[in-house]
Amino acid sequence: MNNNIFRDAVRDDNGKFSVAYDAPKTLRSIRLTDTAWQSLGELADTLNTSRTDIIEQWARDKETPQEIILKAINQFIEDKRQEYGSNPAQKGEFKYSRSWDYLLQFKSLIENAPWELLEENQEL
């Protein structure tokens, strides 16, 4: 990991990363594998932030990968619907082609049973 990446990150007068949230932070201890620690570091480097802020954001957002994918698919569909509706030459209902049918089937699979796509058992 290249610590020089953090030179542009926002820091306080003591050289520590600035508080990203209003609530005070307390020192905690967690156990992570080397792989998890390295992945957090790489993500933090990419986002020019700290591992702590990555964990904090994840805990506050509480979005699962499934929810993120569904949000993206729903936004894509809504954008296409609005794009269709803004064309005065096209009137009537939004029509689906075979490609749209596949997209909607994929969306339904992600909503209901994403593990089937990966041929894995559901883990709670």
Short mmCIF file of N, CA and C in Angstrom, two decimals:
data_model
loop_
_atom_site.label_atom_id
_atom_site.label_comp_id
_atom_site.label_asym_id
_atom_site.label_seq_id
_atom_site.Cartn_x
_atom_site.Cartn_y
_atom_site.Cartn_z
N MET A 1 0.85 -1.19 0.00
CA MET A 1 0.00 0.00 0.00
C MET A 1 0.89 1.24 0.00
N ASN A 2 0.54 2.21 -0.79
CA ASN A 2 1.30 3.44 -0.91
C ASN A 2 0.68 4.50 -0.01
N ASN A 3 1.33 4.81 1.10
CA ASN A 3 0.79 5.79 2.03
C ASN A 3 0.83 7.21 1.48
N ASN A 4 1.60 7.44 0.43
CA ASN A 4 1.64 8.77 -0.17
C ASN A 4 0.31 9.17 -0.79
N ILE A 5 -0.53 8.18 -1.05
CA ILE A 5 -1.84 8.48 -1.61
C ILE A 5 -2.64 9.35 -0.65
N PHE A 6 -2.39 9.20 0.66
CA PHE A 6 -3.16 9.92 1.66
C PHE A 6 -2.72 11.37 1.83
N ARG A 7 -1.70 11.81 1.10
CA ARG A 7 -1.20 13.17 1.31
C ARG A 7 -2.27 14.23 1.02
N ASP A 8 -3.24 13.92 0.16
CA ASP A 8 -4.30 14.88 -0.17
C ASP A 8 -5.55 14.71 0.69
N ALA A 9 -5.57 13.68 1.54
CA ALA A 9 -6.75 13.44 2.38
C ALA A 9 -6.87 14.56 3.41
N VAL A 10 -8.07 14.86 3.80
CA VAL A 10 -8.33 15.93 4.77
C VAL A 10 -7.87 15.46 6.15
N ARG A 11 -6.97 16.25 6.77
CA ARG A 11 -6.44 15.91 8.09
C ARG A 11 -6.60 17.10 9.02
N ASP A 12 -6.61 16.80 10.34
CA ASP A 12 -6.69 17.88 11.32
C ASP A 12 -5.30 18.43 11.62
N ASP A 13 -5.19 19.33 12.61
CA ASP A 13 -3.91 19.96 12.95
C ASP A 13 -2.87 18.97 13.46
N ASN A 14 -3.31 17.85 14.00
CA ASN A 14 -2.40 16.83 14.52
C ASN A 14 -1.99 15.81 13.47
N GLY A 15 -2.47 15.97 12.24
CA GLY A 15 -2.12 15.05 11.17
C GLY A 15 -3.03 13.85 11.07
N LYS A 16 -4.05 13.79 11.92
CA LYS A 16 -4.99 12.68 11.86
C LYS A 16 -6.07 13.00 10.83
N PHE A 17 -6.70 11.95 10.28
CA PHE A 17 -7.80 12.16 9.35
C PHE A 17 -8.89 12.95 10.04
N SER A 18 -9.49 13.89 9.33
CA SER A 18 -10.58 14.68 9.89
C SER A 18 -11.78 13.79 10.16
N VAL A 19 -12.55 14.18 11.15
CA VAL A 19 -13.74 13.42 11.50
C VAL A 19 -14.76 13.56 10.38
N ALA A 20 -15.18 12.43 9.84
CA ALA A 20 -16.11 12.45 8.73
C ALA A 20 -17.56 12.51 9.20
N TYR A 21 -17.80 12.23 10.47
CA TYR A 21 -19.15 12.22 11.02
C TYR A 21 -19.17 13.04 12.30
N ASP A 22 -20.34 13.56 12.65
CA ASP A 22 -20.46 14.43 13.82
C ASP A 22 -20.22 13.71 15.14
N ALA A 23 -20.60 12.46 15.23
CA ALA A 23 -20.48 11.72 16.49
C ALA A 23 -19.01 11.40 16.79
N PRO A 24 -18.63 11.47 18.06
CA PRO A 24 -17.24 11.14 18.41
C PRO A 24 -16.98 9.65 18.20
N LYS A 25 -15.74 9.32 17.89
CA LYS A 25 -15.36 7.92 17.67
C LYS A 25 -14.64 7.40 18.90
N THR A 26 -14.82 6.13 19.17
CA THR A 26 -14.17 5.46 20.28
C THR A 26 -13.27 4.38 19.71
N LEU A 27 -12.12 4.20 20.31
CA LEU A 27 -11.20 3.16 19.86
C LEU A 27 -11.83 1.80 20.08
N ARG A 28 -11.88 0.99 19.03
CA ARG A 28 -12.45 -0.36 19.08
C ARG A 28 -11.40 -1.34 18.59
N SER A 29 -11.65 -2.58 18.86
CA SER A 29 -10.74 -3.62 18.40
C SER A 29 -11.54 -4.65 17.61
N ILE A 30 -11.08 -4.95 16.39
CA ILE A 30 -11.71 -6.01 15.60
C ILE A 30 -10.61 -6.90 15.05
N ARG A 31 -10.97 -8.12 14.77
CA ARG A 31 -10.02 -9.07 14.19
C ARG A 31 -10.40 -9.27 12.73
N LEU A 32 -9.42 -9.09 11.86
CA LEU A 32 -9.62 -9.27 10.43
C LEU A 32 -8.50 -10.13 9.87
N THR A 33 -8.80 -10.83 8.79
CA THR A 33 -7.74 -11.57 8.10
C THR A 33 -6.85 -10.56 7.38
N ASP A 34 -5.66 -10.99 7.02
CA ASP A 34 -4.76 -10.12 6.26
C ASP A 34 -5.40 -9.70 4.94
N THR A 35 -6.14 -10.62 4.34
CA THR A 35 -6.80 -10.32 3.06
C THR A 35 -7.84 -9.21 3.23
N ALA A 36 -8.65 -9.31 4.28
CA ALA A 36 -9.67 -8.28 4.53
C ALA A 36 -9.02 -6.93 4.82
N TRP A 37 -7.95 -6.94 5.62
CA TRP A 37 -7.24 -5.70 5.96
C TRP A 37 -6.66 -5.05 4.70
N GLN A 38 -6.06 -5.88 3.85
CA GLN A 38 -5.47 -5.36 2.61
C GLN A 38 -6.57 -4.81 1.69
N SER A 39 -7.69 -5.52 1.58
CA SER A 39 -8.79 -5.05 0.73
C SER A 39 -9.33 -3.72 1.22
N LEU A 40 -9.49 -3.58 2.54
CA LEU A 40 -9.93 -2.31 3.11
C LEU A 40 -8.94 -1.20 2.79
N GLY A 41 -7.65 -1.51 2.90
CA GLY A 41 -6.62 -0.52 2.60
C GLY A 41 -6.64 -0.08 1.15
N GLU A 42 -6.81 -1.04 0.24
CA GLU A 42 -6.85 -0.71 -1.19
C GLU A 42 -8.07 0.15 -1.51
N LEU A 43 -9.22 -0.20 -0.93
CA LEU A 43 -10.42 0.59 -1.15
C LEU A 43 -10.26 1.99 -0.56
N ALA A 44 -9.68 2.07 0.62
CA ALA A 44 -9.44 3.38 1.26
C ALA A 44 -8.49 4.22 0.41
N ASP A 45 -7.44 3.60 -0.13
CA ASP A 45 -6.51 4.33 -1.01
C ASP A 45 -7.24 4.88 -2.23
N THR A 46 -8.07 4.04 -2.83
CA THR A 46 -8.81 4.44 -4.02
C THR A 46 -9.73 5.62 -3.74
N LEU A 47 -10.36 5.61 -2.57
CA LEU A 47 -11.31 6.67 -2.21
C LEU A 47 -10.66 7.81 -1.44
N ASN A 48 -9.33 7.72 -1.26
CA ASN A 48 -8.57 8.75 -0.55
C ASN A 48 -9.15 9.01 0.84
N THR A 49 -9.35 7.94 1.58
CA THR A 49 -9.91 8.03 2.92
C THR A 49 -9.24 6.98 3.80
N SER A 50 -9.79 6.74 4.96
CA SER A 50 -9.20 5.76 5.89
C SER A 50 -10.04 4.49 5.92
N ARG A 51 -9.43 3.43 6.42
CA ARG A 51 -10.17 2.18 6.61
C ARG A 51 -11.36 2.41 7.55
N THR A 52 -11.13 3.21 8.58
CA THR A 52 -12.18 3.51 9.56
C THR A 52 -13.40 4.13 8.87
N ASP A 53 -13.16 5.09 7.98
CA ASP A 53 -14.28 5.73 7.30
C ASP A 53 -14.99 4.78 6.34
N ILE A 54 -14.26 3.84 5.75
CA ILE A 54 -14.88 2.82 4.90
C ILE A 54 -15.85 1.99 5.73
N ILE A 55 -15.39 1.52 6.89
CA ILE A 55 -16.23 0.71 7.77
C ILE A 55 -17.42 1.53 8.27
N GLU A 56 -17.16 2.78 8.65
CA GLU A 56 -18.23 3.67 9.15
C GLU A 56 -19.30 3.87 8.09
N GLN A 57 -18.88 4.12 6.86
CA GLN A 57 -19.85 4.34 5.78
C GLN A 57 -20.66 3.08 5.53
N TRP A 58 -20.01 1.93 5.51
CA TRP A 58 -20.72 0.67 5.30
C TRP A 58 -21.76 0.45 6.40
N ALA A 59 -21.38 0.69 7.65
CA ALA A 59 -22.28 0.48 8.78
C ALA A 59 -23.47 1.45 8.73
N ARG A 60 -23.24 2.66 8.27
CA ARG A 60 -24.33 3.65 8.21
C ARG A 60 -25.25 3.40 7.02
N ASP A 61 -24.68 3.04 5.87
CA ASP A 61 -25.50 2.82 4.68
C ASP A 61 -26.34 1.56 4.78
N LYS A 62 -25.76 0.51 5.28
CA LYS A 62 -26.43 -0.79 5.44
C LYS A 62 -27.06 -1.28 4.15
N GLU A 63 -26.47 -0.98 3.03
CA GLU A 63 -26.97 -1.48 1.76
C GLU A 63 -26.22 -2.74 1.40
N THR A 64 -26.98 -3.76 1.07
CA THR A 64 -26.37 -5.00 0.64
C THR A 64 -26.01 -4.88 -0.84
N PRO A 65 -25.13 -5.73 -1.32
CA PRO A 65 -24.85 -5.72 -2.77
C PRO A 65 -26.13 -5.90 -3.59
N GLN A 66 -27.05 -6.72 -3.09
CA GLN A 66 -28.32 -6.93 -3.77
C GLN A 66 -29.09 -5.62 -3.89
N GLU A 67 -29.14 -4.85 -2.82
CA GLU A 67 -29.87 -3.57 -2.84
C GLU A 67 -29.21 -2.57 -3.79
N ILE A 68 -27.91 -2.56 -3.83
CA ILE A 68 -27.18 -1.66 -4.73
C ILE A 68 -27.47 -2.01 -6.18
N ILE A 69 -27.44 -3.30 -6.50
CA ILE A 69 -27.71 -3.75 -7.88
C ILE A 69 -29.15 -3.41 -8.26
N LEU A 70 -30.09 -3.69 -7.36
CA LEU A 70 -31.49 -3.38 -7.65
C LEU A 70 -31.71 -1.89 -7.85
N LYS A 71 -31.06 -1.07 -7.05
CA LYS A 71 -31.18 0.38 -7.20
C LYS A 71 -30.68 0.80 -8.59
N ALA A 72 -29.57 0.23 -9.01
CA ALA A 72 -29.01 0.57 -10.33
C ALA A 72 -29.93 0.11 -11.46
N ILE A 73 -30.46 -1.10 -11.35
CA ILE A 73 -31.37 -1.61 -12.38
C ILE A 73 -32.64 -0.76 -12.45
N ASN A 74 -33.22 -0.48 -11.29
CA ASN A 74 -34.44 0.34 -11.26
C ASN A 74 -34.20 1.73 -11.83
N GLN A 75 -33.05 2.32 -11.53
CA GLN A 75 -32.73 3.64 -12.06
C GLN A 75 -32.56 3.59 -13.58
N PHE A 76 -31.91 2.54 -14.07
CA PHE A 76 -31.73 2.35 -15.51
C PHE A 76 -33.08 2.25 -16.21
N ILE A 77 -33.98 1.43 -15.66
CA ILE A 77 -35.30 1.26 -16.25
C ILE A 77 -36.07 2.58 -16.23
N GLU A 78 -36.02 3.28 -15.11
CA GLU A 78 -36.74 4.56 -15.01
C GLU A 78 -36.16 5.59 -15.98
N ASP A 79 -34.85 5.64 -16.12
CA ASP A 79 -34.23 6.56 -17.08
C ASP A 79 -34.70 6.26 -18.50
N LYS A 80 -34.77 4.99 -18.85
CA LYS A 80 -35.22 4.61 -20.20
C LYS A 80 -36.69 4.95 -20.40
N ARG A 81 -37.50 4.74 -19.37
CA ARG A 81 -38.92 5.09 -19.47
C ARG A 81 -39.09 6.60 -19.69
N GLN A 82 -38.35 7.40 -18.94
CA GLN A 82 -38.45 8.85 -19.08
C GLN A 82 -37.91 9.30 -20.44
N GLU A 83 -36.85 8.66 -20.88
CA GLU A 83 -36.28 8.97 -22.19
C GLU A 83 -37.32 8.68 -23.28
N TYR A 84 -38.00 7.58 -23.15
CA TYR A 84 -39.03 7.19 -24.11
C TYR A 84 -40.18 8.19 -24.10
N GLY A 85 -40.60 8.58 -22.89
CA GLY A 85 -41.73 9.49 -22.77
C GLY A 85 -41.44 10.90 -23.23
N SER A 86 -40.17 11.28 -23.31
CA SER A 86 -39.84 12.64 -23.72
C SER A 86 -39.80 12.80 -25.24
N ASN A 87 -39.91 11.72 -25.96
CA ASN A 87 -39.89 11.78 -27.42
C ASN A 87 -41.33 11.95 -27.91
N PRO A 88 -41.69 13.13 -28.44
CA PRO A 88 -43.07 13.38 -28.85
C PRO A 88 -43.53 12.48 -29.99
N ALA A 89 -42.61 11.92 -30.76
CA ALA A 89 -42.99 11.05 -31.87
C ALA A 89 -43.47 9.69 -31.36
N GLN A 90 -43.13 9.37 -30.12
CA GLN A 90 -43.52 8.08 -29.55
C GLN A 90 -44.62 8.32 -28.53
N LYS A 91 -45.77 7.80 -28.81
CA LYS A 91 -46.90 7.94 -27.88
C LYS A 91 -47.31 6.55 -27.42
N GLY A 92 -48.05 6.52 -26.36
CA GLY A 92 -48.55 5.24 -25.87
C GLY A 92 -47.69 4.67 -24.76
N GLU A 93 -47.87 3.40 -24.49
CA GLU A 93 -47.17 2.75 -23.40
C GLU A 93 -45.74 2.41 -23.76
N PHE A 94 -44.95 2.31 -22.73
CA PHE A 94 -43.57 1.87 -22.88
C PHE A 94 -43.60 0.39 -23.27
N LYS A 95 -42.99 0.04 -24.38
CA LYS A 95 -43.01 -1.34 -24.87
C LYS A 95 -41.70 -2.03 -24.54
N TYR A 96 -41.83 -3.28 -24.23
CA TYR A 96 -40.65 -4.08 -23.91
C TYR A 96 -40.30 -4.99 -25.08
N SER A 97 -39.04 -5.10 -25.36
CA SER A 97 -38.56 -6.04 -26.36
C SER A 97 -38.07 -7.28 -25.63
N ARG A 98 -37.57 -8.23 -26.37
CA ARG A 98 -37.02 -9.44 -25.74
C ARG A 98 -35.87 -9.07 -24.80
N SER A 99 -35.07 -8.09 -25.18
CA SER A 99 -33.97 -7.65 -24.32
C SER A 99 -34.50 -7.12 -22.99
N TRP A 100 -35.58 -6.34 -23.06
CA TRP A 100 -36.18 -5.82 -21.83
C TRP A 100 -36.74 -6.96 -20.98
N ASP A 101 -37.33 -7.95 -21.64
CA ASP A 101 -37.84 -9.12 -20.90
C ASP A 101 -36.72 -9.80 -20.13
N TYR A 102 -35.56 -9.93 -20.76
CA TYR A 102 -34.42 -10.54 -20.08
C TYR A 102 -33.97 -9.69 -18.90
N LEU A 103 -33.95 -8.38 -19.09
CA LEU A 103 -33.56 -7.49 -18.00
C LEU A 103 -34.53 -7.60 -16.82
N LEU A 104 -35.82 -7.66 -17.11
CA LEU A 104 -36.82 -7.79 -16.04
C LEU A 104 -36.73 -9.14 -15.35
N GLN A 105 -36.42 -10.20 -16.11
CA GLN A 105 -36.22 -11.51 -15.49
C GLN A 105 -35.01 -11.47 -14.56
N PHE A 106 -33.96 -10.82 -15.00
CA PHE A 106 -32.75 -10.68 -14.18
C PHE A 106 -33.08 -9.89 -12.92
N LYS A 107 -33.83 -8.81 -13.06
CA LYS A 107 -34.22 -8.00 -11.90
C LYS A 107 -35.02 -8.84 -10.91
N SER A 108 -35.96 -9.62 -11.40
CA SER A 108 -36.76 -10.48 -10.53
C SER A 108 -35.88 -11.50 -9.81
N LEU A 109 -34.92 -12.05 -10.51
CA LEU A 109 -34.01 -13.02 -9.91
C LEU A 109 -33.20 -12.36 -8.80
N ILE A 110 -32.70 -11.16 -9.03
CA ILE A 110 -31.92 -10.45 -8.01
C ILE A 110 -32.80 -10.12 -6.81
N GLU A 111 -34.05 -9.74 -7.06
CA GLU A 111 -34.96 -9.41 -5.96
C GLU A 111 -35.29 -10.62 -5.10
N ASN A 112 -35.49 -11.75 -5.73
CA ASN A 112 -36.03 -12.91 -5.03
C ASN A 112 -35.02 -13.98 -4.64
N ALA A 113 -34.09 -14.29 -5.52
CA ALA A 113 -33.17 -15.40 -5.25
C ALA A 113 -31.85 -15.23 -5.99
N PRO A 114 -31.05 -14.22 -5.61
CA PRO A 114 -29.81 -13.98 -6.35
C PRO A 114 -28.83 -15.14 -6.28
N TRP A 115 -28.89 -15.93 -5.22
CA TRP A 115 -27.97 -17.05 -5.08
C TRP A 115 -28.20 -18.10 -6.16
N GLU A 116 -29.42 -18.16 -6.74
CA GLU A 116 -29.68 -19.11 -7.82
C GLU A 116 -28.84 -18.78 -9.04
N LEU A 117 -28.61 -17.51 -9.27
CA LEU A 117 -27.79 -17.08 -10.40
C LEU A 117 -26.37 -17.60 -10.26
N LEU A 118 -25.88 -17.65 -9.03
CA LEU A 118 -24.52 -18.11 -8.76
C LEU A 118 -24.47 -19.60 -8.44
N GLU A 119 -25.64 -20.25 -8.48
CA GLU A 119 -25.76 -21.67 -8.17
C GLU A 119 -25.19 -21.98 -6.80
N GLU A 120 -25.55 -21.15 -5.82
CA GLU A 120 -25.10 -21.33 -4.45
C GLU A 120 -26.32 -21.49 -3.55
N ASN A 121 -26.11 -22.04 -2.39
CA ASN A 121 -27.17 -22.14 -1.39
C ASN A 121 -27.32 -20.80 -0.70
N GLN A 122 -28.54 -20.51 -0.30
CA GLN A 122 -28.80 -19.26 0.42
C GLN A 122 -28.19 -19.35 1.81
N GLU A 123 -27.44 -18.32 2.18
CA GLU A 123 -26.87 -18.25 3.52
C GLU A 123 -27.48 -17.06 4.23
N LEU A 124 -28.00 -17.31 5.41
CA LEU A 124 -28.59 -16.22 6.19
C LEU A 124 -27.60 -15.68 7.17
#
